Coordinates of C-alpha atoms in Angstrom, one line a residue:
Chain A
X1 CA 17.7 4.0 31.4
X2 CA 15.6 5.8 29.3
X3 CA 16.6 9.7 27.0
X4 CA 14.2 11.5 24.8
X5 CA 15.7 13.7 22.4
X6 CA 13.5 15.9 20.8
X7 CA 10.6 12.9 20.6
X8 CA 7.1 14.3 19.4
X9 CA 3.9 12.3 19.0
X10 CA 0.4 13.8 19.1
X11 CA -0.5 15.6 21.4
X12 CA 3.1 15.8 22.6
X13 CA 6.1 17.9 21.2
X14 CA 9.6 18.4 21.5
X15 CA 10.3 16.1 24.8
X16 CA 13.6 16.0 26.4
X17 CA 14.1 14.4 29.5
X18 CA 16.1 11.2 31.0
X19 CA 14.6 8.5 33.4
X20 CA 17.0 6.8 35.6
X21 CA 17.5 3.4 36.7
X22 CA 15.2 2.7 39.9
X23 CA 13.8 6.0 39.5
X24 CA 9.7 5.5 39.5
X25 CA 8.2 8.1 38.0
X26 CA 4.5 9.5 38.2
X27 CA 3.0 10.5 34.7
X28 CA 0.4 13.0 35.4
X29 CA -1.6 15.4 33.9
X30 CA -5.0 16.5 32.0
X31 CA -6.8 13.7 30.7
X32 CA -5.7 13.7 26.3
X33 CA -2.4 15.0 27.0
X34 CA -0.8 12.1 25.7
X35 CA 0.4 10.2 29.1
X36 CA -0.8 7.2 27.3
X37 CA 0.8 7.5 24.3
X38 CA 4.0 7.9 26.4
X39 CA 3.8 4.7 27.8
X40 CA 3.4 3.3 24.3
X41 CA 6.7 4.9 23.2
X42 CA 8.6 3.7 26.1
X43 CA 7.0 -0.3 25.3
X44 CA 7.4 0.4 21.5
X45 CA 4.1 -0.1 20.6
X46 CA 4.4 3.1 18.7
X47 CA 7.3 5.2 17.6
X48 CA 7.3 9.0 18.0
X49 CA 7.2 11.0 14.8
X50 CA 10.2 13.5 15.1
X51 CA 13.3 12.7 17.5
X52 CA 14.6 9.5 19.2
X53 CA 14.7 7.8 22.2
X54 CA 17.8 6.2 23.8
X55 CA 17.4 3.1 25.8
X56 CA 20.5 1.4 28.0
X57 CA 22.4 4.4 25.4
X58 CA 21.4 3.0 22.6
X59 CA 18.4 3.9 20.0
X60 CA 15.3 2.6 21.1
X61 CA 14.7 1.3 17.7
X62 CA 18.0 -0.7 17.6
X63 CA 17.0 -3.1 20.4
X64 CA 15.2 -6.2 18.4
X65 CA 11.7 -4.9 19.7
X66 CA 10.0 -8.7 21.4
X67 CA 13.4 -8.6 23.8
X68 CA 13.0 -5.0 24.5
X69 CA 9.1 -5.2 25.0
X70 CA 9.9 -8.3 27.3
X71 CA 12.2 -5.9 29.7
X72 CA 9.8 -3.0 29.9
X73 CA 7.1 -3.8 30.9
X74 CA 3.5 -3.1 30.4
X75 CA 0.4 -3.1 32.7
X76 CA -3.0 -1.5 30.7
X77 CA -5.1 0.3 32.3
X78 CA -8.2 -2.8 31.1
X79 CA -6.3 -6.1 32.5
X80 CA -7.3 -7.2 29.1
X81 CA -6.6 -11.2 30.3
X82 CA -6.7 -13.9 27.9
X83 CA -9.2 -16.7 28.0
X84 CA -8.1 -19.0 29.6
X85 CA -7.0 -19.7 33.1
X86 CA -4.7 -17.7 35.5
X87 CA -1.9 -20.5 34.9
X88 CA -2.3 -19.4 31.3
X89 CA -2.3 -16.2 31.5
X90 CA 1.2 -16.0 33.7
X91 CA 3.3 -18.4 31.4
X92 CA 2.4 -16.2 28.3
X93 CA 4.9 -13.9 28.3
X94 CA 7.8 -16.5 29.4
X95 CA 7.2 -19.3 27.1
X96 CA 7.2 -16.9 24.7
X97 CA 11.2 -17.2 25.2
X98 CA 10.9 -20.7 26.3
X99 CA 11.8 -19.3 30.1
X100 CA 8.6 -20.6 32.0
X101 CA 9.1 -23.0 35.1
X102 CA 6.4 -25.0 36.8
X103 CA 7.2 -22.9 40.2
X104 CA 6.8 -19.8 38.5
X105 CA 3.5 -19.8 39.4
X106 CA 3.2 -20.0 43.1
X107 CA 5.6 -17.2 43.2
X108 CA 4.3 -14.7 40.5
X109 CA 0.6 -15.2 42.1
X110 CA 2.6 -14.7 45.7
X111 CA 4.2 -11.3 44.5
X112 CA 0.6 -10.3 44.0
X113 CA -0.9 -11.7 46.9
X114 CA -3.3 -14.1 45.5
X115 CA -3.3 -17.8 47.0
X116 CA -1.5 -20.7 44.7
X117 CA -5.4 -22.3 44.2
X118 CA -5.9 -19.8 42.0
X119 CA -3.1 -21.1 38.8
X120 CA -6.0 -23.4 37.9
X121 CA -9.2 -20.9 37.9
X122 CA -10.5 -19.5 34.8
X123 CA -10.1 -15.8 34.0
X124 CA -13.9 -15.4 33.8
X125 CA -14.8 -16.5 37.5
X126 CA -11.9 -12.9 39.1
X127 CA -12.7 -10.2 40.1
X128 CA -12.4 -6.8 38.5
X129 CA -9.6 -6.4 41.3
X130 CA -7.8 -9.9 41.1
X131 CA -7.8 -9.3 37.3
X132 CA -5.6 -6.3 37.3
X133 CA -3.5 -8.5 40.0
X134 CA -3.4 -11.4 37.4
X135 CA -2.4 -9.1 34.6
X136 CA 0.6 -7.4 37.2
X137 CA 1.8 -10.7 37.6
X138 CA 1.4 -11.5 34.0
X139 CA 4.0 -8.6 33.1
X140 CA 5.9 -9.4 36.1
X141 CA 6.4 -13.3 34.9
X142 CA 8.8 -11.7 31.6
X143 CA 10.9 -10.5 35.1
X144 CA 11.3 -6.8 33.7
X145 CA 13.5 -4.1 34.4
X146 CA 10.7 -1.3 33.6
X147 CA 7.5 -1.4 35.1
X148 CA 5.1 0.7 32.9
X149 CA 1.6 1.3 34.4
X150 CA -1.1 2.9 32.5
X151 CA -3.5 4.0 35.4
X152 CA -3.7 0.2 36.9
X153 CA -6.4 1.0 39.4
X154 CA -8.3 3.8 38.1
X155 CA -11.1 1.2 36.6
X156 CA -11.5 -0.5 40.3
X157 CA -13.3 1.0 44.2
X158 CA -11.3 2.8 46.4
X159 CA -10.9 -0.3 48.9
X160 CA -9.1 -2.6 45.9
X161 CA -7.1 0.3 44.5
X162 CA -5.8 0.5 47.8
X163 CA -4.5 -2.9 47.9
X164 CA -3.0 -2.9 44.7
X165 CA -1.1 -0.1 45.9
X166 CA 0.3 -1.9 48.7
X167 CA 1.2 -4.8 46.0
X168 CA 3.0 -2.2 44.0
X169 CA 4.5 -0.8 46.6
X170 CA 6.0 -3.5 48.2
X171 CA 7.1 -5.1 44.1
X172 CA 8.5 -1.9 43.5
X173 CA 11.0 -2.1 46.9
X174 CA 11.8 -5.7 47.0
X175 CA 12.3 -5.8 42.6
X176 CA 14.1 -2.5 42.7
X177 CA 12.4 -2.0 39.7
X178 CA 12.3 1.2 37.8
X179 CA 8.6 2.4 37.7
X180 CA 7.0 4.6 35.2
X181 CA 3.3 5.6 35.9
X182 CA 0.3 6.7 34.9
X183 CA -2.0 8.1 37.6
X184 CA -4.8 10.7 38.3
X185 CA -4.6 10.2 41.9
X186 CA -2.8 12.2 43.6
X187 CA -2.4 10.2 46.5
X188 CA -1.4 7.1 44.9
X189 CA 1.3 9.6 43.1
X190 CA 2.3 10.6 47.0
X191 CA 2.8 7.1 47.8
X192 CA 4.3 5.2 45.0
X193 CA 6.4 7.9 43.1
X194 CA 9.3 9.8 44.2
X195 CA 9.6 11.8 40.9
X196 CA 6.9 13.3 38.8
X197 CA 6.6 14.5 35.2
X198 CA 3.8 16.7 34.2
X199 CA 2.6 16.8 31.3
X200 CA -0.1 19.3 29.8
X201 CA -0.8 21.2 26.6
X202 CA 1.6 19.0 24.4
X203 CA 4.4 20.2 26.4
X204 CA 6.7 18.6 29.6
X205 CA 5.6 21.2 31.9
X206 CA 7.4 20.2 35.2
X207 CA 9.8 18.0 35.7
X208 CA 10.7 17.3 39.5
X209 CA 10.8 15.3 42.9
X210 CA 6.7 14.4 43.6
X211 CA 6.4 16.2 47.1
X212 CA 8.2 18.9 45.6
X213 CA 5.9 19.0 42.7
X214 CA 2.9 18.6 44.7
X215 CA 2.9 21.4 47.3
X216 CA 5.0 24.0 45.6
X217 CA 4.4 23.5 41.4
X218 CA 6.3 26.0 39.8
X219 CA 4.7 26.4 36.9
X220 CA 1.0 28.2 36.6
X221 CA 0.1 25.3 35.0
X222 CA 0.8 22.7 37.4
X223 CA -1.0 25.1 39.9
X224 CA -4.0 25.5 38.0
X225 CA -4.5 21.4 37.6
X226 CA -3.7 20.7 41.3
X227 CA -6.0 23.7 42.6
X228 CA -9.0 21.7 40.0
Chain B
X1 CA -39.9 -35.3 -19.6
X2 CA -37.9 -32.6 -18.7
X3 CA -40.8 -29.7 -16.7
X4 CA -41.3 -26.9 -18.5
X5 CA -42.8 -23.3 -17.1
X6 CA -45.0 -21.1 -20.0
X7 CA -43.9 -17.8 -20.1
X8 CA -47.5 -16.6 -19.1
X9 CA -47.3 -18.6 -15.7
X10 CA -43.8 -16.9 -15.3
X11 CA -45.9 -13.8 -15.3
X12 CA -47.7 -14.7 -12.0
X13 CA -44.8 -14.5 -10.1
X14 CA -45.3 -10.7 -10.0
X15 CA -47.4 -11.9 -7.0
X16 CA -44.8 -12.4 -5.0
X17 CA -43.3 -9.2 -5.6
X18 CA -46.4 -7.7 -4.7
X19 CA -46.3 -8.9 -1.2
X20 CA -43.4 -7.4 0.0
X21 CA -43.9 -4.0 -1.9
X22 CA -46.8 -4.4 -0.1
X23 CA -45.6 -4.5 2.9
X24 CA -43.3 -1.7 2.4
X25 CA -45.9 0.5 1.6
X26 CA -48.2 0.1 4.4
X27 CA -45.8 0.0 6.9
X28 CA -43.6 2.9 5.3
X29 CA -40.2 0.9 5.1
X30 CA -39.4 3.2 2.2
X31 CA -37.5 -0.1 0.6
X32 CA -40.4 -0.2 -2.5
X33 CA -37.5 1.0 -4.8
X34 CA -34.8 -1.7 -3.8
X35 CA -37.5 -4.2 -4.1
X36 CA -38.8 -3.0 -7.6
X37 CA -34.7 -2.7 -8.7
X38 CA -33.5 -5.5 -7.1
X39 CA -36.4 -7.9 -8.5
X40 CA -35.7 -6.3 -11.9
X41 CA -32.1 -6.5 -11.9
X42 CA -32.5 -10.0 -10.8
X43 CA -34.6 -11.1 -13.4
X44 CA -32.9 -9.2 -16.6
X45 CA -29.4 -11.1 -14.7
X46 CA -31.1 -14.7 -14.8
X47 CA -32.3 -14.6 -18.4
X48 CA -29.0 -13.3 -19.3
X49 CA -27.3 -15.7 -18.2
X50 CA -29.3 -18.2 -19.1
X51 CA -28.7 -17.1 -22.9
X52 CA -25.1 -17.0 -21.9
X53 CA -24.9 -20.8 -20.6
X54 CA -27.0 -21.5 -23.8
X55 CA -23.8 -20.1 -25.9
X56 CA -21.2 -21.3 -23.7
X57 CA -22.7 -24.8 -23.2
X58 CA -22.0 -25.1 -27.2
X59 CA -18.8 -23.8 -27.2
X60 CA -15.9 -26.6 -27.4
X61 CA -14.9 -27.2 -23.9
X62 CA -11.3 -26.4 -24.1
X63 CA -11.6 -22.9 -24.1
X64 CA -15.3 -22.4 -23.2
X65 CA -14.1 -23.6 -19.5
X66 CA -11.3 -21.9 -18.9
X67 CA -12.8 -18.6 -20.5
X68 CA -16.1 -18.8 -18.0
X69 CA -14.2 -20.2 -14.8
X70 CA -11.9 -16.8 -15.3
X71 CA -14.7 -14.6 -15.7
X72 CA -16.1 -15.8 -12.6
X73 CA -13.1 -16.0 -10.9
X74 CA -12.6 -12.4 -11.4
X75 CA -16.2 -11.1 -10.7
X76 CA -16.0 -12.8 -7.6
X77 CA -12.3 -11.5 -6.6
X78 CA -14.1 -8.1 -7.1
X79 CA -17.1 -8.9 -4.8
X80 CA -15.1 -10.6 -1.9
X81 CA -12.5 -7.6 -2.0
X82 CA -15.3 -5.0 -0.9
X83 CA -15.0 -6.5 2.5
X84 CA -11.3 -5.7 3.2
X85 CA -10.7 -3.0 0.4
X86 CA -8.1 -1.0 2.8
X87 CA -6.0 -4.3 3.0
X88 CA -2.8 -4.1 1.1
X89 CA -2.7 -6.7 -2.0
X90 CA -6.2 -8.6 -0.8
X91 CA -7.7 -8.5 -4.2
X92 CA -4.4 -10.3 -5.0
X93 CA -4.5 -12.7 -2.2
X94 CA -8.2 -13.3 -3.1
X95 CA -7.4 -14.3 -6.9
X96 CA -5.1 -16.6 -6.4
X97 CA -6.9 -18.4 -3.5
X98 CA -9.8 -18.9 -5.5
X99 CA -7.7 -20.1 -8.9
X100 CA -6.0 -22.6 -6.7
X101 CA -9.2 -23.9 -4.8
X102 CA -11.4 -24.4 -7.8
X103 CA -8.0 -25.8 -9.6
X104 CA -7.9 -28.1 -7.0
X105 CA -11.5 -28.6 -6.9
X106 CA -12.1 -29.5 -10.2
X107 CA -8.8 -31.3 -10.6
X108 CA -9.8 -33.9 -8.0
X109 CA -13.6 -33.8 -9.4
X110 CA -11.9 -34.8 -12.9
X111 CA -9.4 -37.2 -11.5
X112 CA -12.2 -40.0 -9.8
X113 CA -14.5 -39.1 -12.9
X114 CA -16.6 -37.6 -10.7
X115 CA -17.7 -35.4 -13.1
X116 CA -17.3 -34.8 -17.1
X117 CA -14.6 -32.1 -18.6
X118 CA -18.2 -30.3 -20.7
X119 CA -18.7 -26.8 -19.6
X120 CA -22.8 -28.0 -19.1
X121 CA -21.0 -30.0 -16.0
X122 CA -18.1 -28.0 -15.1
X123 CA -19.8 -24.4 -15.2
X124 CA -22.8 -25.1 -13.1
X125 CA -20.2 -27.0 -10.1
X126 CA -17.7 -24.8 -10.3
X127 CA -20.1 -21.4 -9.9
X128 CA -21.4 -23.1 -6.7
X129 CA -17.8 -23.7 -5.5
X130 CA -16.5 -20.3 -6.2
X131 CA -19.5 -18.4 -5.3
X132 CA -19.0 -20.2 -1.5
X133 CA -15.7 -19.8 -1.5
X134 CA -15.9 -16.1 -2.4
X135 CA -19.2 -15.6 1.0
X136 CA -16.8 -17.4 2.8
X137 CA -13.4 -15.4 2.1
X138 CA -15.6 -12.1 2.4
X139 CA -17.2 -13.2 5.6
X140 CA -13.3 -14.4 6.9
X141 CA -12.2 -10.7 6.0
X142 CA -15.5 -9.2 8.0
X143 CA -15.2 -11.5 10.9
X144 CA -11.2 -10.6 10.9
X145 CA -11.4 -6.8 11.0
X146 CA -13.9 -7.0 13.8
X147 CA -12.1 -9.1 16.2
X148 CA -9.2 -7.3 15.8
X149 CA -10.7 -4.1 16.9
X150 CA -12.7 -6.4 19.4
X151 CA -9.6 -7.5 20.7
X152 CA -7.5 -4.7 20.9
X153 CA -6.5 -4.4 24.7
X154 CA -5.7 -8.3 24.2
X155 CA -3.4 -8.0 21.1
X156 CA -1.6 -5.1 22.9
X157 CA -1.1 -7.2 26.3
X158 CA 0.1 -10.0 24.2
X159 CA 2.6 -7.5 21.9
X160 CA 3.3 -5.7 25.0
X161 CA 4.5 -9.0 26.3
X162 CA 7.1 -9.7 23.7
X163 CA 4.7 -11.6 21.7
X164 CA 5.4 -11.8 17.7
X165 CA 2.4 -10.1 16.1
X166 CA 2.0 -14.3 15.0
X167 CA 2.0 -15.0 18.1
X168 CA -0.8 -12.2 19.4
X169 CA -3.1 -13.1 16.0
X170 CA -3.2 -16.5 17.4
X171 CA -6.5 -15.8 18.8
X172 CA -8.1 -13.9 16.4
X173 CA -7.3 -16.6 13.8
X174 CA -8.6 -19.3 15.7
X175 CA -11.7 -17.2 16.1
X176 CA -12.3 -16.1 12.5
X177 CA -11.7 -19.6 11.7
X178 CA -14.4 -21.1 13.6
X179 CA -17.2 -18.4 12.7
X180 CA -16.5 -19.6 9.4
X181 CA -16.6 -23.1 10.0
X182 CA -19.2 -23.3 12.2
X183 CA -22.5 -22.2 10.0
X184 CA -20.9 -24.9 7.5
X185 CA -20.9 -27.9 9.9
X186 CA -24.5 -26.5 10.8
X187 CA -25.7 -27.0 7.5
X188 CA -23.8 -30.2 6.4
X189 CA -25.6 -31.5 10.0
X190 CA -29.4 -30.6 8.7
X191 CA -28.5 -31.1 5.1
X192 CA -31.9 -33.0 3.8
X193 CA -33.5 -32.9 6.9
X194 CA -34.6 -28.7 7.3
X195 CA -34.6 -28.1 3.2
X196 CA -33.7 -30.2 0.6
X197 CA -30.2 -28.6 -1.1
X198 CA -30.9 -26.7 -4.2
X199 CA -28.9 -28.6 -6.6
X200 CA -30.8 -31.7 -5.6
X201 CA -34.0 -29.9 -6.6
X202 CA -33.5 -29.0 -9.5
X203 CA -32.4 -32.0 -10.8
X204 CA -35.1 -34.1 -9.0
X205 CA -37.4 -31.4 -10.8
X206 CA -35.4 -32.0 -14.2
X207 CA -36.3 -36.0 -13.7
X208 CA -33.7 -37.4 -12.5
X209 CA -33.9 -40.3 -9.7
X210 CA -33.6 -38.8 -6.1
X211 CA -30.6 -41.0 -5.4
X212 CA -28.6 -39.8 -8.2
X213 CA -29.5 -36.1 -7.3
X214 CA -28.1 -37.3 -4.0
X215 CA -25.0 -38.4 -4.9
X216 CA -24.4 -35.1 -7.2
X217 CA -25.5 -33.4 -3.9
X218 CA -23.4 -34.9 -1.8
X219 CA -20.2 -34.8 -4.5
X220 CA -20.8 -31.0 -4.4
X221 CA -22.1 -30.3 -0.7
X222 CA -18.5 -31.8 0.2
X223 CA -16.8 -29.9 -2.5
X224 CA -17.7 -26.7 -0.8
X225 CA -17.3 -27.5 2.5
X226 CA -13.8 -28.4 2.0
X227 CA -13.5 -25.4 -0.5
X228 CA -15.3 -23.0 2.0
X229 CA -13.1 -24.3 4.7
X230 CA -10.0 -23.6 2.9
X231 CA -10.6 -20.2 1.3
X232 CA -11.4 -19.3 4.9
X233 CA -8.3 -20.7 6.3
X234 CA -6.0 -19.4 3.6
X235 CA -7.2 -15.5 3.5
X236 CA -6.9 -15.4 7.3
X237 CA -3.9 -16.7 7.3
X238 CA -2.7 -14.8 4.0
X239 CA -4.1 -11.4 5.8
X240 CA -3.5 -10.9 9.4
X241 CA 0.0 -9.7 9.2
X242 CA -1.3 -6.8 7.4
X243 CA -3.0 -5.5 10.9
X244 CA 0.7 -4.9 11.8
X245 CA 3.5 -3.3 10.8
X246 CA 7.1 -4.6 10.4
X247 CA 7.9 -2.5 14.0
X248 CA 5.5 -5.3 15.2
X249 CA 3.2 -2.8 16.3
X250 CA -0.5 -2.9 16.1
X251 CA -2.1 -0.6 13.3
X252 CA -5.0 1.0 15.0
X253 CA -7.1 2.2 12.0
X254 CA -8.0 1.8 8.4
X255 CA -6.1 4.6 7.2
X256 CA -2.6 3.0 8.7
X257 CA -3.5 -0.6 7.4
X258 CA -3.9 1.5 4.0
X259 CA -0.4 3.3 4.3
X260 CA 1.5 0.6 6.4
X261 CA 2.8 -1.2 3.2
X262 CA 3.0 1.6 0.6

């Protein structure tokens, strides 16, 4: 799905390393050490400096960037919802390419696991947790192949993290999507990813399967950021 | 009878310049200096021009006008520009916005005979029309800069979403728009009513009837309305592409604006 060939950005240099289709991958790592800024590569809202990055084989760059953005996929860390309703909200990214369909709705706000009554509420009246649902739903409207999530629940309580989870999880099996996230927590890494990239000190550190990764880390590095 | 002030009454007004220096002093606001300069300044700028207007106002109009409406023109490109200096080509886009509103300003003003082609008509309605149109550009360039950074989580979501950076501004235009509309509707609402407009002042002060400063009022209050409207309209629309580059990515600071287009 995805190659990087020598890609550096700030903080992060010399990357090489491929993601599969349907592989969903955890991004983790100190805070700063550009997990972010990978995310942004991947939806082209930057480019990296040195090297390139091959997507479906081809340059990243060669792909006309709204159709590209449109299959990958990008849930911000802030929901960052537009005024306006949820109905509003979920047809953005659709009638953007004139694909939006009345029913749309119901379903997108069913993937989530919010009730249909809710097309018609403004965005002011959610929740901080039915938000980030709203703004899942949102990127899942544009029916992506990538799923990009930039820590999705790290701004919400434990109890509401937890359900989003589930809602990920169960997105993530039915879509066959392939995932790439952003996490601190190390059990929302055990439970949603199945292979993990660690990244720290502008370099790709480790590169494996998450259990794997989690209780034997190869690297000192890896050890050293677990044991904190 | 035309009024007329004495120089010695003129000199009372250092009264009022008193009261705030004043102020400053007992209550340490350290701004005695700006006040002194700024009073100063003022007053050398107003007799300067008024010896300047004096010249001009004899000058034939055929090249009195155009050689006054330029040098305001410019001096107020130069003043609006300080308020988006790291745009690419604003002080451009600010010219020609303001040569084509005050064309079109004073084109329809001569047109319905409105007003006459003598710069002692055309040079006291067109400063007021440029001068607003250049608050109101400025302002439009202010107002602009800040939503975007405001709105930065948004205009990523909406880019992120396949949105063309058109397409993501859409918000921030419609925003900048109505700030600047907004104190302008205010005014035209409560024009009369809170403060009588300055124009109509000073000519009810010169002796002329109220109703005829009225109608001059109102020929010039809706002048710059539509004016202010438009210079608005057009810079914001002339200048949010600049916040992207042609990747259709978002440029996060000043420095990237600066270097996107060079």
């Amino acid at each position: 799905m995805f190659r990087f060939e020598h890609v550096s950005q700030q903080p992060l240099e010399d990357l090489n390393f491929t993601i599969e289709k349907k592989d969903q991958v955890i991004l983790f790592g100190p805070s700063g050490a550009g997990k972010s800024t990978l995310l942004f590569l991947l939806n082209r809202l930057n480019d990296p400096e040195k090297g390139t990055i091959y997507f479906k084989d081809a340059p990243i760059s060669e792909h006309p960037v709204t159709e590209l953005r449109k299959k990958v996929g990008l849930v911000l860390q802030a929901p960052n919802l537009f005024p306006g309703t949820v109905l509003d909200n979920l047809k953005y990214g659709p009638s953007l390419f004139d694909e939006w369909q009345e029913e749309d709705g119901r379903r997108l706000l069913d993937y989530v696991q919010l009730p249909s009554s809710y097309l018609e509420r403004n965005v002011d009246q959610l929740s901080g947790g039915e938000k980030q649902r709203v703004s899942l739903a949102r990127t899942l409207a544009n029916s992506p192949d990538v799923l990009l999530l930039d820590e999705p629940t790290s701004a919400l309580d434990y109890r509401t993290a937890e359900e989003i989870e589930e809602v990920l999880e169960g997105l993530i099996q039915e879509h066959e999507l392939t995932m790439v996230m952003v996490t601190h927590n190390l059990n929302q890494a055990r439970r949603l990813g199945t292979r993990g990239l660690f990244v720290a000190d502008g370099k790709l550190q480790e590169d494996g399967t998450i259990p794997e990764m989690l209780e034997n880390p190869e690297t000192e590095r890896l050890r050293e950021f677990l044991e904190q | 009878m035309a009024p007329e002030i004495s120089n010695q009454s003129l000199l009372f007004l250092v009264i009022f310049v008193i009261v705030p220096l004043a102020l400053s002093y007992f209550y340490q606001l350290g701004v005695s200096k700006s006040v002194l300069w700024s009073t100063f300044r003022g007053t050398v700028q107003l007799f300067a021009i008024g010896y300047i207007l004096t010249f001009l106002f004899e000058l034939p109009a055929s090249y009195g006008i155009p050689f006054m409406l330029s040098v305001m023109i410019i001096i107020a490109t130069f003043h609006a520009r300080q308020r988006g200096k790291e745009l690419p080509y604003v002080g451009y886009v600010l010219f020609a916005g303001l040569v084509a509103i005050e064309a079109g300003v004073l084109g329809l003003w001569l047109i319905f005979d409105m007003i006459q082609f003598k710069p002692s008509e055309v040079i006291p309605m067109s400063g007021m029309v440029i001068g607003n149109s250049m608050t109101a550009m400025g302002l439009a360039l202010e107002r602009m800069k800040s939503e975007f950074k405001e709105n930065n989580g948004r205009l990523l979501a909406a880019l992120s979403l396949g949105a063309e950076p058109k397409q993501a501004s859409h918000l921030i235009v419609q925003k900048t728009l109505h700030a600047s509309l907004i104190p302008n509707v205010d005014r035209l609402k409560t024009i009369g009513l809170v403060q009588l407009p300055g124009m109509m002042t000073g000519l009810i002060l010169g002796g002329v009837s109220p109703v005829m400063a009225i109608k001059y009022q109102l020929v010039i209050s809706l002048s710059i309305f539509s004016s202010v409207s438009l210079s608005s309209m057009f810079i914001t629309l002339a200048m949010y592409r600049y916040f992207f580059n042609r990747e259709k990515q978002l440029l996060q600071s000043e420095e990237e604006i600066r270097s996107s287009r060079s």
